[in-house]
Short mmCIF file of C-alpha atoms in Angstrom, two decimals:
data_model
loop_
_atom_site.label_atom_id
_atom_site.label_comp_id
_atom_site.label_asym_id
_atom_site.label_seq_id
_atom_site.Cartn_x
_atom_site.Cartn_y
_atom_site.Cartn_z
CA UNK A 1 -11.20 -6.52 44.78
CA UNK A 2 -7.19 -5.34 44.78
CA UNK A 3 -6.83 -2.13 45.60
CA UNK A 4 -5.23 0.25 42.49
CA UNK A 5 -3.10 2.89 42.62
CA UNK A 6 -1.69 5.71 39.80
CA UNK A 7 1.76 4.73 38.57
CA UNK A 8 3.80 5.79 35.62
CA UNK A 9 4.78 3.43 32.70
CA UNK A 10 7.39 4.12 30.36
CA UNK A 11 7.62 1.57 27.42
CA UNK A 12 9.57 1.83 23.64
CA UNK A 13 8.44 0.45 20.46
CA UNK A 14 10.19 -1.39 17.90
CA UNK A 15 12.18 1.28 16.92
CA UNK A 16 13.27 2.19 20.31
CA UNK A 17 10.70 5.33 20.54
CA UNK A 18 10.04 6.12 24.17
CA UNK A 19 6.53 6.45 25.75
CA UNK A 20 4.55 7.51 28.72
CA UNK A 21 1.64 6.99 29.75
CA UNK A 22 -0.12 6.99 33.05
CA UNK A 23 -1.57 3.92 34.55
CA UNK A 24 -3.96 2.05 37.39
CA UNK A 25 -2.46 -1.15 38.16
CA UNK A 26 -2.97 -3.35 41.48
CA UNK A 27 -0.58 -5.04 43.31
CA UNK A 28 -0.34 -8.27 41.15
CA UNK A 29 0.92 -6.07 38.47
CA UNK A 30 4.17 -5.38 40.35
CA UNK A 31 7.40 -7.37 39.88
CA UNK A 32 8.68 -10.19 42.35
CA UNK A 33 9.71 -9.12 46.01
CA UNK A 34 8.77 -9.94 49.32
CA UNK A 35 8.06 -7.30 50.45
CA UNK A 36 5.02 -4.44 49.48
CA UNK A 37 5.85 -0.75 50.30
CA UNK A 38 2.72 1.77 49.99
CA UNK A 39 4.51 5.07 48.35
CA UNK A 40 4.44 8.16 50.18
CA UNK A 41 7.20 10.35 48.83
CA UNK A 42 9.72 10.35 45.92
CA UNK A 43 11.47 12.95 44.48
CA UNK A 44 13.17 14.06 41.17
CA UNK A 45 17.50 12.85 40.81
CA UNK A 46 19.67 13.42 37.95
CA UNK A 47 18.87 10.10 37.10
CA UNK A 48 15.30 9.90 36.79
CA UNK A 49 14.84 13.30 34.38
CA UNK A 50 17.34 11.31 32.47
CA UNK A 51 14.56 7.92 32.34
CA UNK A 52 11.27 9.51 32.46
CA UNK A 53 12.34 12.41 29.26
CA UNK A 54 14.76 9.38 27.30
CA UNK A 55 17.64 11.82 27.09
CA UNK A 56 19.73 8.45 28.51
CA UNK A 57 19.89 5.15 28.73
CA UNK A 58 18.77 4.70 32.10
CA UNK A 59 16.04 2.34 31.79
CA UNK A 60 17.54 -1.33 30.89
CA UNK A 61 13.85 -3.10 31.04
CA UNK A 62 11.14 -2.55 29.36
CA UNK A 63 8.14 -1.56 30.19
CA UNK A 64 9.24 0.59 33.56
CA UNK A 65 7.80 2.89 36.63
CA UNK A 66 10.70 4.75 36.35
CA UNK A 67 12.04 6.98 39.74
CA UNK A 68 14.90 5.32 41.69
CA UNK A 69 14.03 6.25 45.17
CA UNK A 70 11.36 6.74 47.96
CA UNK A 71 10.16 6.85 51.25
CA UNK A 72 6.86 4.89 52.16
CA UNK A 73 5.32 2.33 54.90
CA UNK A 74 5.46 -1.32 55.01
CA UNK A 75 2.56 -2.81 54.52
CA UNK A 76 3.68 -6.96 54.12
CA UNK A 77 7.05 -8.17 54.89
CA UNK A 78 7.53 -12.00 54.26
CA UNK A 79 10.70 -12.05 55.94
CA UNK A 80 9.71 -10.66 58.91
CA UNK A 81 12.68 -8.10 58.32
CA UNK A 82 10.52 -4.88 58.63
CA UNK A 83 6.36 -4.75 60.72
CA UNK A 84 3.71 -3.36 58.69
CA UNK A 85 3.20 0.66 59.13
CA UNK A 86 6.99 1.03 59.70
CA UNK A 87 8.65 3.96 57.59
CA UNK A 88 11.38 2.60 55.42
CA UNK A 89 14.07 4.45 52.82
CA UNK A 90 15.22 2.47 49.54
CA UNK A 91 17.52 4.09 47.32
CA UNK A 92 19.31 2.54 44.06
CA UNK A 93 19.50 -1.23 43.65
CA UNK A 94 17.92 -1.16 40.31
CA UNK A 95 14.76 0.48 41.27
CA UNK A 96 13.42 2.52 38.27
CA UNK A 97 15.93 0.31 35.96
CA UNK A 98 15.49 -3.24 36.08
CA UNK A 99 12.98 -3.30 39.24
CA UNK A 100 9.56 -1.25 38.50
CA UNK A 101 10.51 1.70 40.63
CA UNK A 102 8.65 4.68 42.89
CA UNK A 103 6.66 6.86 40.43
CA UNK A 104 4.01 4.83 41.49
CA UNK A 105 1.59 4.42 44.65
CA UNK A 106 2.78 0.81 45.46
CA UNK A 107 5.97 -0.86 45.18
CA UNK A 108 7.33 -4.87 45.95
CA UNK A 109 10.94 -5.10 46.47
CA UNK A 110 13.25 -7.08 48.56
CA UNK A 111 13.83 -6.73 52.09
CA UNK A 112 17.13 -6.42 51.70
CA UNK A 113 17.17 -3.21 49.95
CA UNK A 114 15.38 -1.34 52.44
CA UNK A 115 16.81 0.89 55.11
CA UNK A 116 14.82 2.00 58.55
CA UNK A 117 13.89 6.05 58.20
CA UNK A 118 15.64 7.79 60.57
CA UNK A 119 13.25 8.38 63.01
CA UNK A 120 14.13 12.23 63.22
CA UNK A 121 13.01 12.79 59.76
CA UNK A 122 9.68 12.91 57.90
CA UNK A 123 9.05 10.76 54.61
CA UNK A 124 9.18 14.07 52.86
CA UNK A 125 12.67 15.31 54.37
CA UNK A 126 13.73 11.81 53.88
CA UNK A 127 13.03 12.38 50.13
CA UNK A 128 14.21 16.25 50.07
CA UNK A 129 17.79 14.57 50.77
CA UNK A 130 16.65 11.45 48.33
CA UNK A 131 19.46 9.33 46.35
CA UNK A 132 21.41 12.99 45.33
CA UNK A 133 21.81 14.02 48.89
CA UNK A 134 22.44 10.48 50.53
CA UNK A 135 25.17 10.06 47.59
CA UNK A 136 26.66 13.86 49.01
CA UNK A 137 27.00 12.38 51.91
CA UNK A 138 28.73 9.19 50.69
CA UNK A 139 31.25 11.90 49.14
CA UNK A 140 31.95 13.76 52.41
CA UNK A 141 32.62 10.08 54.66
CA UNK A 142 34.73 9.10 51.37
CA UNK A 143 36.74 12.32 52.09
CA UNK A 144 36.68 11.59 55.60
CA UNK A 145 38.60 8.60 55.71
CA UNK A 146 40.78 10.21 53.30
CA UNK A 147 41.48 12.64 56.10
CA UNK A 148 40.43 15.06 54.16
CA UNK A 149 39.62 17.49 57.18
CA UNK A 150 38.61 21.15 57.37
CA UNK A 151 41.70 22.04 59.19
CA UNK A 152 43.72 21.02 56.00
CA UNK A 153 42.42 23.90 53.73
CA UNK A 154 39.01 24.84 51.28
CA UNK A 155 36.83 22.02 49.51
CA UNK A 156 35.18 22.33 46.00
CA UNK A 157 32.05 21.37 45.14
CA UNK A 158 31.28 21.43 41.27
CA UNK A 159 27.35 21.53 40.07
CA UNK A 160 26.72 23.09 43.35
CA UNK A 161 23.14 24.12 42.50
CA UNK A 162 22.29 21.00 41.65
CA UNK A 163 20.56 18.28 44.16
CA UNK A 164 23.96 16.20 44.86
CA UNK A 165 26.01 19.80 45.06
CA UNK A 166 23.38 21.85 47.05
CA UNK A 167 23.16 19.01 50.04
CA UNK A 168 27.22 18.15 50.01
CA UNK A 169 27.50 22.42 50.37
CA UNK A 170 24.92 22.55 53.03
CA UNK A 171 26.85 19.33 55.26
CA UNK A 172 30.15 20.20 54.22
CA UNK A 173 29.27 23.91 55.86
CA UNK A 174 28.02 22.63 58.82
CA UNK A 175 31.13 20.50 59.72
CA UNK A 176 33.10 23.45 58.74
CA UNK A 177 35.10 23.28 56.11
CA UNK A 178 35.49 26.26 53.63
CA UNK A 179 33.60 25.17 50.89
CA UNK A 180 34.17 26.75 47.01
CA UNK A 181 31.01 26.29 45.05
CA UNK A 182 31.36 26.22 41.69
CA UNK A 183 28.11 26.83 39.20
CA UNK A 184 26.88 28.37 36.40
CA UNK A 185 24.14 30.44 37.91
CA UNK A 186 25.72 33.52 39.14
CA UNK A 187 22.69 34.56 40.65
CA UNK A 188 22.61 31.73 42.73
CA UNK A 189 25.45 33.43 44.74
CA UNK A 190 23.43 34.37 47.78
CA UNK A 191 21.68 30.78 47.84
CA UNK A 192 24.73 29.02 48.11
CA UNK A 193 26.62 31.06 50.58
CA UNK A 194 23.16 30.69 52.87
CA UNK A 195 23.56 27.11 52.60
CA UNK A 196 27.49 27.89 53.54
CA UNK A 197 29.72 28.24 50.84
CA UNK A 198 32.09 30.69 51.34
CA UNK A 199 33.67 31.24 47.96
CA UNK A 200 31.63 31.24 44.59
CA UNK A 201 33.70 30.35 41.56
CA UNK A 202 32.53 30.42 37.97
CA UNK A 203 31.75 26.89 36.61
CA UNK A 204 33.79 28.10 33.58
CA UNK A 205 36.92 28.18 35.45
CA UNK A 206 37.17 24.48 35.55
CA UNK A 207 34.95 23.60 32.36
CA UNK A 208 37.11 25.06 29.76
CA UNK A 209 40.75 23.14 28.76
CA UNK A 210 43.25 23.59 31.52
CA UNK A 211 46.54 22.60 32.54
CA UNK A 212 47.88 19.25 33.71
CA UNK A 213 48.75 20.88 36.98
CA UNK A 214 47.45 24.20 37.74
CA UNK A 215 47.72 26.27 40.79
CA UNK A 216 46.73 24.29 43.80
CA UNK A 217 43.62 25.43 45.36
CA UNK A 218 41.66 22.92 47.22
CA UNK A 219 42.51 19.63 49.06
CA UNK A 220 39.30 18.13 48.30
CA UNK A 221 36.44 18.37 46.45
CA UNK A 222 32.50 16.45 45.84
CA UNK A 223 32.53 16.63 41.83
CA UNK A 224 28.99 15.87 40.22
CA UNK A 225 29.76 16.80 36.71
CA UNK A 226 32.53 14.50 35.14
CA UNK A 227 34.63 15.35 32.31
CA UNK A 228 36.70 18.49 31.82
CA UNK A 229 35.23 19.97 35.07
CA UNK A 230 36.75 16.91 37.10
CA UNK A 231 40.34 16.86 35.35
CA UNK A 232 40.56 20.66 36.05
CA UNK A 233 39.20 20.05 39.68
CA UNK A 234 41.87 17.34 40.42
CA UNK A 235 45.06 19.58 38.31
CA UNK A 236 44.21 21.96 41.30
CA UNK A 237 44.05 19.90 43.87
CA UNK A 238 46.64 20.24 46.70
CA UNK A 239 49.70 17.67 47.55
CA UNK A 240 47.61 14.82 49.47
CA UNK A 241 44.02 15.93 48.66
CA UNK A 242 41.47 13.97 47.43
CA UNK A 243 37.98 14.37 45.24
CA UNK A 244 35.18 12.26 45.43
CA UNK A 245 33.41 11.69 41.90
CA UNK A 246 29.64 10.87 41.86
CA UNK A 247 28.27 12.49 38.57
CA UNK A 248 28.75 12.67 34.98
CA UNK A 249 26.41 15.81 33.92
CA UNK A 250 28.94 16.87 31.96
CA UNK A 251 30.12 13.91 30.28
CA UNK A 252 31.39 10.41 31.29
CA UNK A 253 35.11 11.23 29.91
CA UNK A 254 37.77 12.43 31.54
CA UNK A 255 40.39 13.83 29.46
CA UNK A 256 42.97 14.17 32.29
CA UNK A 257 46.79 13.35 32.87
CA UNK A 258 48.05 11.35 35.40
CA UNK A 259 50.32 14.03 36.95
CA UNK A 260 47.86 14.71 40.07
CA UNK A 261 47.92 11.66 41.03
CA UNK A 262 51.75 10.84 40.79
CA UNK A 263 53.12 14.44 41.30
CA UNK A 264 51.06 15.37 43.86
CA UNK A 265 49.30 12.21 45.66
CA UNK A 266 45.98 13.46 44.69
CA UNK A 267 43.56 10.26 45.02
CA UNK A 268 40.22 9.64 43.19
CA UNK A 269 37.80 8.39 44.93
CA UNK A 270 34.65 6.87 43.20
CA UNK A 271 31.05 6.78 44.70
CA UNK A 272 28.19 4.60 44.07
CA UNK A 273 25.08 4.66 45.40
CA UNK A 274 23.15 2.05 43.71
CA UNK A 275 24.66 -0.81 44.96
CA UNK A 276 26.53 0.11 48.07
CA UNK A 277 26.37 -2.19 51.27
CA UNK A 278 23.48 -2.32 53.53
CA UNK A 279 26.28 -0.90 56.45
CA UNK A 280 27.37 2.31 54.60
CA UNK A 281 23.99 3.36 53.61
CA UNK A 282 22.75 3.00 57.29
CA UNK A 283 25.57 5.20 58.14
CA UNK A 284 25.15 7.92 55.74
CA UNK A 285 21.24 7.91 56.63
CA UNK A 286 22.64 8.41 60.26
CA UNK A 287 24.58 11.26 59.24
CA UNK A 288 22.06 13.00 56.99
CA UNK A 289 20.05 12.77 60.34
CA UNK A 290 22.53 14.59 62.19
CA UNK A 291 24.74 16.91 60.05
CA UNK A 292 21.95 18.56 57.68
CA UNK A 293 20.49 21.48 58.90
CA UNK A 294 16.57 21.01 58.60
CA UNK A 295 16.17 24.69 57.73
CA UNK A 296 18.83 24.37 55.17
CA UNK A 297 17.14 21.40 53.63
CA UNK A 298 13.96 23.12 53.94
CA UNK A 299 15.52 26.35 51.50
CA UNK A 300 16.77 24.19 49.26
CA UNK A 301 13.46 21.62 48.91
CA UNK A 302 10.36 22.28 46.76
CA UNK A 303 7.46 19.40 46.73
CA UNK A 304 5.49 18.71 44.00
CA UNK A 305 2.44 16.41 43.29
CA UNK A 306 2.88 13.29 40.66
CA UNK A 307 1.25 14.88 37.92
CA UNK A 308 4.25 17.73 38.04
CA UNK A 309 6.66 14.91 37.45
CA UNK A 310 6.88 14.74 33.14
CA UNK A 311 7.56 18.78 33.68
CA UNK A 312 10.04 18.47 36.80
CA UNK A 313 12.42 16.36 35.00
CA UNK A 314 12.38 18.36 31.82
CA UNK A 315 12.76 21.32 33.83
CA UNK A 316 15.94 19.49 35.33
CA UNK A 317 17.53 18.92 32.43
CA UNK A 318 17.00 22.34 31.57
CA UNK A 319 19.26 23.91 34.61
CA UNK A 320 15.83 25.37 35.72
CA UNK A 321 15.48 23.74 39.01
CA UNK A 322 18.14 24.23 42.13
CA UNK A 323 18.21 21.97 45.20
CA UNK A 324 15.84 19.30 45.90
CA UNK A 325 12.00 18.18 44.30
CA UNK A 326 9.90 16.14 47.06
CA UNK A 327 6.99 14.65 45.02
CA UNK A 328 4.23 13.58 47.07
CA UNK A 329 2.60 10.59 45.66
CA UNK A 330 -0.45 10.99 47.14
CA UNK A 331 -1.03 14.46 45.62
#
């Protein structure tokens, strides 16, 4: 007999009403691959509070496991790309969209959206950094080859409570440069200079209307909120800089002027993690393995079993959760 494992399944009815429900399925239940991963560890994005509540339109096939990243072990490879019991990373490509994704304890995919886990991180750490902080760190090489270095002045980081904003403070810190964390949470002060901000600016200081050009205060900045938040953060960006846009938690508009960019050189740089090359996610997983502190990553991380998931992502969407949610599958 197949062996089963728990999953969630999201499905709509005919008039587009979301529901959950949980599930046993086997292995012949999943979608088309060639390759079966056994789930260890998934965690909680942005993203996925967005699918698994219905607040947007995340999911584009129905019925779905919703959750668009995890850690696991190969357990069949038909290419011969990966051995069985080796620890892989997938993150993006569809998963939890089109592809039946990692709320569950099974997944087939393709070879060829697997990664290798760094071997000097755990399945859970692997997942405490997850599709928010491997997209942080997608922002900082993006500023990098901008030359965006810390000798050239303070960086902002908008949402910076957040999973994306928490991990970009916490590498940004540790390579130096004088990060500006912007959030809502006032209280959050002392958590965010321990992960090494060294300014704390209200999020209201860029979220309400601003100027075209305002004073300039940054050269660069990781922006995970979109909107009015992003045209304020590039009106005060300096002659040269550049920001790196990941997010839209604030909106997908952006009701900006084109005066940073042709004033003062100020470049836009856009991030995507779903479908970015095999080469730049190895990289970035190379980096998370050696620019994030561990302890850092352990204050901001907080694991949970897969029956906390439904709450998690409400609680997300809520602004009641800072840093990172590990869900362990197994639990």
């Amino acid at each position: 007999m197949a062996e089963t494992f728990k999953a969630i399944l999201i499905d709509r009815d005919e008039d587009k009403k979301q529901s959950l429900s949980h599930v046993d399925l086997t292995t012949d239940d999943l979608m088309e691959g060639d390759t079966i991963v056994r789930i260890t560890h998934s965690t909680v994005n942005y993203k996925d509070a967005l699918a698994v509540t219905g607040k947007g339109p995340v999911i584009r096939r129905w019925p779905m496991i919703p959750g668009i990243d995890f850690a696991g072990e190969v357990v069949s490879c038909d290419t011969g790309a990966f051995k069985p019991g080796e620890r892989v990373i997938l993150n993006g490509f569809g998963l939890g969209e089109t592809h039946y994704g990692a709320y569950a304890g099974m997944a087939r995919v393709k070879a060829d959206w697997l990664i290798h886990q760094p071997e000097t991180l755990s399945p859970a750490e692997a997942m405490s950094v997850g599709t928010a902080g491997y997209t942080a760190m997608l922002c900082v090489i993006a500023l990098e080859r901008h030359q965006i270095t810390p000798d050239r002045g303070p960086v902002v980081v908008t949402g910076a409570t957040g999973g994306v904003g928490s991990v970009a403070t916490a590498i940004l810190g540790k390579l130096g440069y004088h990060v500006i964390a912007s959030t809502g949470r006032s209280e959050e002060a002392d958590y965010l200079k321990s992960l090494g901000a060294a300014e704390i600016i209200d999020r209201k200081e860029l979220s309400d209307p601003g100027k075209p050009l305002g004073k300039e205060r940054w050269v660069g900045g990781v922006d995970s909120v979109g909107s009015m938040t992003l045209a304020n953060v590039l009106a005060q960006t300096k002659y040269g800089g550049a920001v790196a846009c990941c997010g839209l938690a604030g909106g997908m508009d952006l009701p900006a002027s084109v005066a940073p960019f042709i004033l003062r050189a100020v470049s836009l740089l856009g991030i995507d993690s779903v479908m970015a090359p095999k080469a730049i996610r190895e990289l970035a997983w190379q980096r998370i393995a050696s620019d994030l502190d561990r302890e850092k990553l352990a204050a901001i991380t907080h694991e949970i079993g897969f029956s906390d998931i439904e709450k998690a992502t409400s609680d997300l969407l809520a602004g009641k959760v800072r840093g990172r949610l590990v869900i362990n599958i197994g639990s």
